[in-house]
XYZ file of C-alpha atoms in Angstrom:
717
model
C 4.124 150.191 14.604
C 7.471 151.199 13.123
C 7.928 154.904 12.517
C 8.563 154.525 8.796
C 5.183 152.805 8.352
C 3.079 155.569 9.889
C 3.012 157.908 6.940
C 1.805 155.211 4.536
C -1.347 154.397 6.507
C -4.776 155.883 5.824
C -7.514 156.521 8.335
C -9.320 153.300 7.284
C -6.159 151.251 7.784
C -6.160 151.933 11.499
C -9.463 150.149 11.951
C -8.575 147.064 9.933
C -8.186 143.892 11.924
C -10.690 144.846 14.641
C -12.909 142.204 16.070
C -16.351 142.331 14.418
C -17.822 142.027 17.914
C -16.258 145.219 19.288
C -18.650 148.040 20.083
C -18.675 151.440 18.434
C -17.443 152.972 21.701
C -14.505 150.569 21.833
C -13.659 151.248 18.202
C -13.862 154.997 18.801
C -11.643 154.736 21.894
C -9.044 152.687 20.068
C -9.105 155.039 17.118
C -8.592 158.050 19.411
C -5.616 156.358 21.029
C -3.999 155.561 17.700
C -4.645 159.098 16.500
C -2.957 160.444 19.660
C 0.008 158.140 18.980
C 0.339 159.581 15.471
C 0.235 163.137 16.816
C 2.898 162.258 19.398
C 5.109 160.707 16.703
C 4.965 163.823 14.523
C 5.522 166.057 17.529
C 8.705 164.135 18.371
C 9.727 164.127 14.710
C 9.481 167.914 14.629
C 11.627 168.149 17.789
C 14.184 165.779 16.256
C 14.510 167.817 13.065
C 15.261 170.917 15.126
C 18.308 169.244 16.683
C 21.689 170.464 15.337
C 22.677 166.912 14.325
C 20.004 166.843 11.588
C 21.926 169.398 9.525
C 24.643 166.763 9.109
C 22.374 163.803 8.284
C 23.097 163.683 4.550
C 26.848 164.051 5.097
C 26.790 161.315 7.734
C 24.773 158.839 5.630
C 27.055 159.377 2.611
C 30.164 158.886 4.753
C 28.688 155.767 6.377
C 27.993 154.209 2.983
C 31.528 154.848 1.673
C 33.845 153.881 4.521
C 34.255 151.674 7.580
C 35.069 154.353 10.157
C 33.385 157.638 11.031
C 34.101 160.030 13.901
C 31.353 162.484 14.879
C 32.091 165.278 17.349
C 29.432 167.337 19.066
C 28.006 167.970 22.506
C 25.242 165.859 23.998
C 22.773 168.673 23.268
C 23.236 168.186 19.506
C 21.237 164.930 19.673
C 24.139 162.732 18.527
C 23.407 159.859 20.948
C 19.737 159.486 20.005
C 19.655 160.334 16.277
C 22.792 158.759 14.793
C 21.901 155.238 16.045
C 18.475 155.581 14.350
C 20.113 156.588 11.066
C 22.411 153.574 11.370
C 19.304 151.391 11.789
C 17.971 152.894 8.537
C 21.318 152.067 6.897
C 21.046 148.442 8.055
C 17.399 148.287 6.946
C 18.407 149.314 3.434
C 20.543 146.163 3.302
C 17.747 144.026 4.843
C 19.965 143.545 7.916
C 22.019 140.949 6.032
C 25.164 142.053 7.899
C 23.520 142.463 11.306
C 21.984 145.032 13.606
C 23.113 148.211 15.413
C 24.617 148.455 18.891
C 25.453 151.712 20.692
C 27.593 151.679 23.849
C 27.322 154.005 26.828
C 29.532 154.425 29.877
C 26.734 154.469 32.466
C 23.868 151.987 32.612
C 21.233 154.630 33.354
C 22.130 156.572 30.203
C 21.735 153.403 28.112
C 18.246 152.860 29.548
C 17.164 156.506 29.167
C 18.353 156.684 25.560
C 16.665 153.407 24.633
C 13.350 154.598 26.083
C 13.594 157.936 24.251
C 14.519 156.346 20.912
C 11.715 153.786 21.194
C 9.267 156.675 21.603
C 10.755 158.540 18.637
C 10.573 155.443 16.411
C 7.045 154.657 17.687
C 7.948 151.104 18.728
C 7.759 149.131 21.948
C 10.836 149.075 24.161
C 12.327 145.600 24.255
C 11.301 144.742 20.687
C 12.745 146.769 17.811
C 14.693 148.945 20.269
C 16.161 147.527 23.469
C 18.938 147.805 26.012
C 21.344 145.546 27.850
C 22.960 146.588 31.135
C 24.445 144.578 34.009
C 21.756 142.368 35.577
C 19.055 143.550 33.153
C 18.386 142.766 29.500
C 15.422 144.212 27.633
C 15.688 143.043 24.033
C 14.824 140.112 21.748
C 16.287 138.406 18.690
C 14.274 140.883 16.581
C 15.872 143.961 18.167
C 17.402 146.151 15.444
C 18.903 148.809 17.723
C 20.382 148.017 21.103
C 21.917 150.337 23.673
C 24.311 148.756 26.162
C 27.192 149.590 28.467
C 30.645 149.206 26.939
C 31.627 146.480 29.417
C 28.542 144.450 28.420
C 29.645 144.531 24.774
C 33.117 143.412 25.828
C 31.640 140.429 27.672
C 29.590 139.628 24.576
C 32.822 139.485 22.580
C 33.949 136.545 24.735
C 31.414 134.370 22.901
C 31.269 136.368 19.636
C 34.779 137.816 19.091
C 33.988 139.270 15.657
C 30.616 140.724 16.733
C 28.953 139.028 13.765
C 25.491 139.971 15.073
C 26.163 143.627 14.302
C 26.603 145.597 11.111
C 27.250 148.894 12.923
C 29.008 149.406 16.264
C 28.696 152.889 17.787
C 31.061 153.824 20.627
C 29.515 156.828 22.371
C 31.380 159.098 24.826
C 34.705 157.989 23.364
C 36.266 161.195 24.719
C 35.905 159.938 28.294
C 38.715 157.412 27.636
C 37.521 154.835 30.186
C 39.308 151.476 30.346
C 36.402 149.614 28.711
C 36.028 152.219 25.941
C 39.725 152.127 25.086
C 39.813 148.309 25.088
C 36.739 148.266 22.846
C 38.337 150.652 20.353
C 41.513 148.591 20.330
C 39.645 145.367 19.579
C 37.275 146.946 17.042
C 40.217 148.004 14.890
C 41.254 144.338 14.544
C 37.660 143.141 14.060
C 37.132 145.671 11.246
C 40.161 144.270 9.382
C 38.526 140.835 9.393
C 35.000 142.123 8.636
C 35.172 144.644 5.822
C 31.384 145.146 5.898
C 31.459 146.311 9.550
C 30.926 150.010 10.278
C 32.515 151.571 13.379
C 31.358 155.004 14.569
C 32.936 157.034 17.351
C 30.843 159.733 19.013
C 32.801 162.298 20.988
C 31.848 165.518 22.740
C 35.160 167.295 22.267
C 35.394 169.789 19.425
C 38.638 168.203 18.241
C 39.397 164.586 19.281
C 42.958 163.941 20.402
C 45.550 163.217 17.689
C 46.043 159.651 18.966
C 42.321 158.973 18.756
C 42.117 160.440 15.259
C 45.067 158.389 14.037
C 43.991 155.143 15.728
C 41.675 153.874 12.968
C 43.290 155.789 10.121
C 46.198 153.625 8.932
C 47.239 155.139 5.641
C 43.879 156.833 5.051
C 42.199 159.736 6.828
C 39.180 158.866 8.959
C 36.236 161.169 8.151
C 35.506 163.602 10.967
C 32.078 165.261 11.068
C 31.726 168.312 13.306
C 28.215 168.950 14.579
C 27.136 172.525 14.982
C 26.897 173.087 18.717
C 23.970 175.053 20.180
C 26.633 177.504 21.321
C 28.203 177.850 24.714
C 26.545 180.085 27.241
C 28.198 183.203 28.592
C 31.191 182.156 30.718
C 31.672 184.093 33.962
C 34.996 183.382 35.675
C 35.629 184.016 39.344
C 38.142 183.013 42.004
C 36.953 183.706 45.530
C 38.749 182.977 48.757
C 35.835 181.111 50.335
C 36.304 177.937 48.260
C 34.331 176.515 45.363
C 31.837 174.580 47.526
C 30.526 177.579 49.476
C 30.665 179.754 46.359
C 28.558 177.240 44.425
C 25.815 177.096 47.076
C 25.801 180.877 47.445
C 25.385 181.240 43.676
C 22.475 178.778 43.642
C 20.593 180.850 46.220
C 21.404 184.114 44.419
C 20.106 182.700 41.138
C 16.900 181.588 42.823
C 16.397 185.034 44.366
C 16.960 186.665 40.967
C 13.740 184.987 39.709
C 15.300 184.321 36.308
C 13.850 181.230 34.648
C 15.737 177.990 34.212
C 17.191 175.046 36.100
C 20.727 174.897 37.488
C 23.479 172.292 37.122
C 26.271 172.332 39.704
C 29.440 170.366 38.926
C 31.146 169.525 42.235
C 34.011 167.091 42.865
C 33.157 164.233 45.261
C 30.081 162.210 46.172
C 30.348 163.533 49.727
C 30.122 167.102 48.420
C 27.088 166.220 46.309
C 25.270 164.702 49.314
C 26.281 167.553 51.637
C 25.135 170.199 49.153
C 21.842 168.331 48.726
C 21.274 168.295 52.505
C 22.120 172.005 52.867
C 19.839 173.109 50.018
C 17.016 170.887 51.322
C 17.208 172.742 54.629
C 17.531 176.172 53.013
C 14.556 175.693 50.683
C 12.080 175.883 53.578
C 13.320 179.337 54.618
C 12.956 180.843 51.133
C 9.999 183.165 50.336
C 7.122 181.257 48.751
C 6.667 183.783 45.973
C 10.061 182.738 44.550
C 8.732 179.272 43.776
C 10.047 175.932 44.961
C 13.751 175.026 44.968
C 14.210 171.313 44.254
C 17.750 169.918 44.807
C 18.478 166.696 42.881
C 21.609 164.601 43.566
C 22.867 162.879 40.392
C 25.620 160.347 41.109
C 27.468 159.037 38.039
C 27.114 155.314 37.565
C 24.339 154.898 40.136
C 20.741 153.990 39.254
C 18.032 156.605 39.414
C 16.183 158.759 36.934
C 15.905 162.518 36.938
C 12.587 163.808 38.308
C 10.088 164.722 35.607
C 7.956 167.761 36.292
C 4.612 168.471 34.712
C 4.068 171.639 32.685
C 2.254 173.360 35.533
C 4.981 172.593 38.053
C 7.896 173.537 35.820
C 7.167 177.260 35.842
C 7.150 177.411 39.653
C 9.888 174.882 40.450
C 13.604 175.367 39.899
C 15.581 172.145 39.850
C 19.202 172.202 41.022
C 21.099 169.192 39.670
C 24.098 168.401 41.854
C 26.624 166.174 40.156
C 30.334 165.762 39.489
C 32.465 166.485 36.454
C 32.702 165.045 33.854
C 29.007 164.196 33.757
C 27.484 166.495 31.151
C 25.892 163.731 29.059
C 23.356 163.019 31.812
C 21.485 166.201 30.858
C 21.120 165.616 27.103
C 17.295 165.538 27.283
C 16.761 168.466 29.680
C 15.949 171.655 27.811
C 15.262 173.835 30.858
C 18.849 174.292 32.088
C 19.847 177.952 32.023
C 22.659 178.081 34.587
C 25.806 176.011 35.030
C 28.114 176.280 38.036
C 31.426 174.501 37.462
C 34.085 173.943 40.133
C 36.579 173.117 37.375
C 37.938 170.099 39.269
C 37.486 166.347 39.107
C 38.380 163.421 41.350
C 40.410 160.626 39.748
C 41.708 157.392 41.201
C 45.273 156.400 40.336
C 46.190 152.780 41.049
C 49.461 152.079 42.837
C 50.469 148.481 42.033
C 53.097 148.413 44.789
C 50.567 148.831 47.580
C 47.641 147.451 45.525
C 45.284 150.332 46.220
C 43.964 153.526 44.612
C 45.066 157.020 45.495
C 42.475 159.769 45.056
C 43.721 162.829 43.195
C 41.788 166.078 42.758
C 42.923 167.769 39.566
C 41.712 170.430 37.101
C 39.367 169.299 34.320
C 40.595 169.358 30.725
C 39.812 172.074 28.174
C 37.331 169.778 26.445
C 35.499 169.092 29.705
C 35.316 172.817 30.433
C 33.746 173.408 26.997
C 31.214 170.616 27.613
C 30.197 172.154 30.936
C 29.566 175.498 29.269
C 27.276 173.920 26.634
C 25.077 172.201 29.273
C 23.015 175.370 29.643
C 23.319 176.626 26.097
C 19.723 176.228 24.906
C 18.694 179.460 26.589
C 19.785 182.646 24.808
C 20.860 184.069 28.162
C 22.443 180.863 29.431
C 25.402 181.384 31.733
C 28.208 179.221 33.042
C 29.809 180.340 36.302
C 33.364 178.961 36.291
C 34.677 178.975 39.858
C 38.295 179.331 38.764
C 40.341 182.101 37.121
C 40.137 182.509 33.363
C 43.916 182.252 32.985
C 44.134 178.819 34.659
C 46.153 176.450 32.470
C 43.844 173.463 31.857
C 45.184 170.158 30.463
C 44.671 169.898 26.703
C 43.277 166.327 26.833
C 41.625 163.995 29.314
C 44.181 161.521 30.646
C 43.229 157.932 29.651
C 42.036 155.813 32.567
C 43.879 152.761 31.282
C 47.289 154.228 32.129
C 46.363 154.807 35.782
C 43.928 151.976 36.626
C 44.209 148.461 37.999
C 44.128 146.389 34.800
C 44.114 142.925 36.395
C 40.591 142.233 35.137
C 41.518 143.705 31.740
C 44.465 141.348 31.328
C 42.274 138.395 32.307
C 39.701 139.447 29.716
C 42.274 139.863 26.950
C 43.770 136.464 27.727
C 40.261 135.033 27.676
C 39.906 136.518 24.197
C 42.871 134.326 23.254
C 45.077 137.297 22.617
C 48.591 135.922 23.051
C 49.971 139.248 24.278
C 48.791 142.830 24.781
C 50.771 143.850 21.705
C 48.036 142.246 19.574
C 45.450 144.652 20.950
C 46.100 148.011 19.298
C 45.686 150.357 22.256
C 45.347 154.097 21.784
C 47.509 154.466 24.922
C 49.310 151.335 26.068
C 49.012 150.334 29.745
C 52.218 149.892 31.706
C 52.532 146.126 31.447
C 55.300 143.943 30.092
C 54.229 140.472 31.308
C 52.982 137.824 28.954
C 51.884 134.219 29.234
C 49.036 131.886 28.426
C 45.819 131.722 30.372
C 45.443 128.617 32.549
C 42.283 126.569 32.778
C 41.640 128.241 36.144
C 41.986 131.655 34.497
C 39.537 130.757 31.730
C 36.924 129.771 34.313
C 37.628 132.881 36.422
C 36.975 135.120 33.408
C 33.397 133.796 33.238
C 32.430 135.607 36.457
C 31.456 139.325 36.365
C 33.535 140.052 39.491
C 37.123 141.064 40.230
C 39.720 138.282 39.763
C 40.368 137.826 43.506
C 36.666 137.268 44.124
C 36.445 134.902 41.139
C 39.286 132.841 42.663
C 37.421 132.844 45.996
C 34.284 131.525 44.271
C 36.229 128.688 42.659
C 37.904 127.838 45.972
C 34.485 127.688 47.638
C 33.598 124.797 45.315
C 36.562 122.895 46.704
C 35.750 123.742 50.327
C 31.963 123.107 50.130
C 30.847 126.630 51.038
C 29.543 127.898 47.690
C 26.146 129.033 48.987
C 27.734 131.328 51.550
C 30.597 132.668 49.412
C 28.209 133.522 46.554
C 26.306 135.760 48.994
C 29.548 137.431 50.121
C 30.617 137.994 46.497
C 27.243 139.512 45.576
C 27.117 141.786 48.634
C 30.658 143.080 48.042
C 30.171 143.594 44.290
C 26.926 145.557 44.718
C 27.065 149.074 46.240
C 27.335 149.081 50.028
C 24.132 148.102 51.800
C 24.835 150.394 54.762
C 23.199 153.806 54.691
C 25.132 156.651 56.300
C 22.595 158.883 58.086
C 23.016 162.382 59.459
C 25.270 162.869 62.483
C 22.446 162.889 65.034
C 21.120 159.524 63.767
C 24.475 157.737 63.536
C 24.288 156.134 67.024
C 20.849 154.706 66.196
C 22.089 153.398 62.843
C 25.111 151.773 64.509
C 22.836 149.989 66.989
C 20.662 148.718 64.126
C 23.667 147.433 62.183
C 25.079 145.681 65.262
C 21.983 143.444 65.317
C 23.479 141.638 62.332
C 27.037 141.528 63.636
C 28.757 138.151 63.479
C 31.625 137.309 65.864
C 33.873 136.089 63.041
C 33.825 139.343 61.082
C 32.219 141.556 58.469
C 32.089 138.992 55.648
C 29.874 136.830 57.870
C 27.840 139.882 58.897
C 26.989 140.449 55.224
C 25.584 136.913 55.070
C 23.426 137.683 58.125
C 22.079 140.846 56.480
C 21.291 139.080 53.211
C 19.532 136.176 54.931
C 17.452 138.570 57.039
C 16.560 140.518 53.878
C 15.391 137.332 52.133
C 13.372 136.294 55.203
C 11.606 139.662 55.114
C 10.949 139.280 51.365
C 9.289 135.915 51.947
C 7.157 137.205 54.831
C 3.815 138.447 53.407
C 3.395 140.751 56.426
C 6.828 142.402 56.052
C 7.200 145.657 54.119
C 10.717 145.219 52.728
C 11.356 148.877 51.904
C 10.237 150.017 55.362
C 12.267 147.223 56.959
C 15.380 148.489 55.166
C 14.606 152.091 56.045
C 14.111 151.280 59.735
C 17.424 149.406 59.878
C 19.359 151.999 57.824
C 19.986 149.567 54.973
C 19.935 150.429 51.273
C 17.020 148.618 49.628
C 18.300 149.141 46.055
C 21.734 147.734 46.948
C 20.222 144.623 48.507
C 18.042 144.052 45.439
C 21.133 144.360 43.245
C 23.029 141.920 45.480
C 20.131 139.468 45.185
C 20.233 139.722 41.384
C 24.027 139.311 41.400
C 23.756 136.222 43.567
C 21.337 134.699 41.053
C 23.653 135.539 38.144
C 26.705 134.064 39.902
C 24.780 130.905 40.815
C 23.592 130.524 37.219
C 27.194 130.915 35.999
C 28.356 128.177 38.371
C 25.623 125.877 37.105
C 26.382 126.698 33.464
C 30.020 125.690 33.790
C 28.935 122.653 35.847
C 30.675 123.486 39.121
C 29.311 121.904 42.326
C 27.061 124.000 44.567
C 27.134 122.895 48.193
C 24.174 122.678 50.537
C 23.910 125.760 52.820
C 25.593 125.118 56.181
C 26.072 128.639 57.519
C 26.907 128.707 61.219
C 28.575 125.318 61.578
C 32.170 125.235 62.785
C 33.483 123.561 59.638
C 31.575 125.957 57.367
C 33.082 128.981 59.118
C 36.579 127.543 58.688
C 35.936 126.737 55.031
C 34.620 130.226 54.239
C 37.816 131.725 55.637
C 39.929 129.319 53.588
C 38.028 130.281 50.419
C 38.471 133.997 51.168
C 42.198 133.518 51.791
C 42.539 131.626 48.506
C 41.543 134.793 46.656
C 42.598 137.584 49.007
C 45.833 136.212 50.542
C 47.559 139.495 49.604
C 45.128 141.462 51.780
C 46.133 140.380 55.287
C 47.132 142.638 58.200
C 48.241 142.247 61.820
C 47.515 144.428 64.860
C 51.040 145.332 65.956
C 50.304 147.016 69.294
C 46.900 145.705 70.413
C 45.229 149.105 69.895
C 43.953 148.728 66.342
C 47.017 149.753 64.308
C 47.106 147.123 61.579
C 50.339 146.441 59.708
C 49.622 145.410 56.095
C 51.920 142.531 55.202
C 52.531 143.343 51.538
C 53.742 146.945 51.750
C 54.319 147.816 55.442
C 51.587 150.448 55.664
C 49.701 150.843 58.936
C 45.911 151.391 58.833
C 42.887 151.280 61.129
C 39.624 149.385 60.850
C 36.794 151.440 59.352
C 34.159 152.665 61.863
C 31.369 150.898 59.905
C 33.075 147.556 60.526
C 31.763 145.380 63.329
C 35.201 145.648 64.921
C 35.454 149.368 64.266
C 32.324 150.051 66.332
C 33.912 148.613 69.485
C 34.843 151.289 72.009
C 37.129 151.067 73.899
C 39.088 148.975 71.418
C 39.103 145.688 73.291
C 38.903 142.214 71.809
C 40.215 143.279 68.400
C 41.541 140.337 66.380
C 45.312 140.207 65.958
C 45.237 138.920 62.354
C 42.612 140.016 59.823
C 41.758 139.611 56.161
C 40.329 142.782 54.591
C 38.453 143.414 51.347
C 39.516 147.006 50.692
C 42.121 149.505 51.905
C 40.810 153.052 51.391
C 44.317 154.497 51.512
C 43.742 157.995 50.152
C 40.403 158.730 51.838
C 40.663 157.673 55.481
C 43.433 155.022 55.563
C 40.989 152.390 56.772
C 40.515 148.671 56.233
C 36.962 147.906 55.093
C 35.070 144.606 55.422
C 37.359 142.821 57.869
C 37.282 139.196 59.094
C 39.356 137.534 61.817
C 41.821 134.848 60.701
C 44.619 132.937 62.381
C 48.237 132.936 61.196
C 47.985 129.168 60.716
C 45.093 129.645 58.274
C 47.086 132.266 56.384
C 50.179 130.041 56.111
C 48.041 127.144 54.901
C 46.384 129.128 52.078
C 49.053 131.642 50.959
C 51.148 130.427 48.010
C 54.745 129.633 48.947
C 56.205 132.106 46.444
C 54.097 134.900 47.931
C 55.119 134.194 51.519
C 58.843 134.130 50.795
C 58.642 137.387 48.814
C 56.921 139.331 51.612
C 59.049 142.271 52.851
C 60.931 141.638 56.094
C 58.954 142.522 59.226
C 58.172 141.328 62.732
C 54.900 139.880 61.443
C 56.723 137.838 58.810
C 59.135 136.604 61.480
C 56.171 135.359 63.534
C 54.844 133.460 60.528
C 58.292 132.052 59.806
C 58.553 130.985 63.451
C 55.273 129.073 63.121
C 56.596 127.353 60.024
C 59.881 126.447 61.697
C 58.702 125.414 65.143
C 54.993 124.708 64.812
C 51.900 126.475 66.070
C 52.319 125.294 69.669
C 55.535 127.282 70.119
C 53.773 130.410 68.845
C 50.920 129.915 71.283
C 53.333 129.558 74.236
C 55.046 132.848 73.377
C 51.807 134.820 73.116
C 51.063 136.936 76.216
C 47.873 135.841 78.029
C 46.260 139.285 77.619
C 46.196 139.036 73.847
C 44.688 135.572 73.635
C 41.588 135.410 71.483
C 38.169 134.499 72.769
C 37.189 130.948 71.749
C 35.269 132.108 68.673
C 34.591 128.571 67.502
C 32.239 127.938 70.419
C 30.302 131.110 69.667
C 29.942 130.174 66.039
C 29.047 126.521 66.318
C 25.487 127.114 67.451
C 24.853 130.151 65.231
C 23.124 128.933 62.077
C 20.930 131.872 61.150
C 20.410 135.307 62.567
C 17.958 135.294 65.420
């Protein structure tokens, strides 16, 4: 039942509508359950009213009724993300939803799900009905849903079919201070939508005490946008330190010291990279067994931003004897909005950002200090305890940046441009960005571009999917696209188990390259799923494969196939393993990734990247990278990713021939390649034909006849 209906019901009302045939015991049991539900509702209502955000409810509702735009600032602990959307639902209910429903965006999918579940409990409704959520590959809502949580990119995709968002009366953009690409694009478009829909309400929720001047002025125009400050629970005591041993060792040492102190409360540790999170988790897991039992249990929990997984929930009896240590990266404070047991925060004061370099078409990883706003957020994560403390592993006089740098000015915006063109925006000047991206091109979207924008993958992969329709290899390329879009399916074990894991992965290795190996893995996974005697999770564990990633790839493959059917593109019959199918898959990959081709210049695995003259090696997890000594490496390869700043490696590599590259690369691209020996070889093939090139090749570097190996390989044995 809806929360607002509970108080109007009497005890007799709860038993109305029962079957006259039900027994007294059944009636009593049902009545007890409904009574427990009422008690739970009022318990949650009491907790809600104790949140700092409730002191501003009247001010917020008055402001919402008077104007189109509202900005609310306050930390996640104030309850802004769970309470304000419910008040907006009340606002829409007062107008009988004649202008639409409420949608609230989140950056991470898991936060959207967690908030929807919590709010459904607080409103005493079933998840998926009045309150729901929509995240990539999963939708849990109906046409009757009045409050929906979703990721910001999902709302952007919804705008492709409903540009004015006419389903919604209130749009709430949460975590606006994070300044992600999707959040900034959404704010830019919402400003234009609000001009065309005067009844629309737009609410920005931010954690920073004072939003940046650009963000404040964005929706203002000639008026002043109302800004409501929520009273924060108060930051914990900040303890600054700068030791010579490095923040990583200092953080782990502090965790153990806190546990030995026997003070109550969980710990949050803000590290920098995923590798540090996993390493810290492994170290603390080993250390916990050597700790005295009378101190209680130490439970390390790795929390990776943007990855699925819920925080462990401890019962009341366990909580007093178990100290959880949440290991995560900054900025990631909003993940802990519902945890009231955090007493200690350890903050490295650094974050890892990726800056896109369009010249070499890859990201560079940069470790930089967090902003002042992020530092304040970290300190409030453990603020519910009176004695809460934040250990800042940097000197107090460090000059922190005043604002978080917007992602849109340092990201690859190829997909963004495609989306904006799909929205029939003639040029980026018509989207009122808070910070404009560095782009001065304009032009109309072709029919090919319109179709490409339908696929929830990067533009190069969308072009590959369309090319596969032409080359009759859709079934195979859809698998490749799904496997590369989902998180990697390869698990990286501890050092002592790496040789065993490599042997397991080599069982799936395909002679033509890693793209084909991914097809082998997926097909083997599906065979195991269909075998009633096969335990899929154990099968993945034994072969060092990530079960969750393979499930996500399977769901992505279904979504991509459905998209192809919806836009009436042909889907070919599976023919994996035939000679022609192998050739066609490579042609489809080159159609999309012709800019990602490299050549082994010395026969020892030093690959020269054609577009920007960088030299890289094949990643050890590649089928080619595992070969030692490095014999039989392909001379020409197509690669999916160049991890330039991490290890300078080419990831997901497949063997191609120069003739295949020349056939598929656009003429303008080839002639604009920088001068090099590799380009001269390609030019020589164009001028004199492939036979001349073959005669000049030394016998030692001739390739094995891969076609013969592939022709009889239809499925993995």
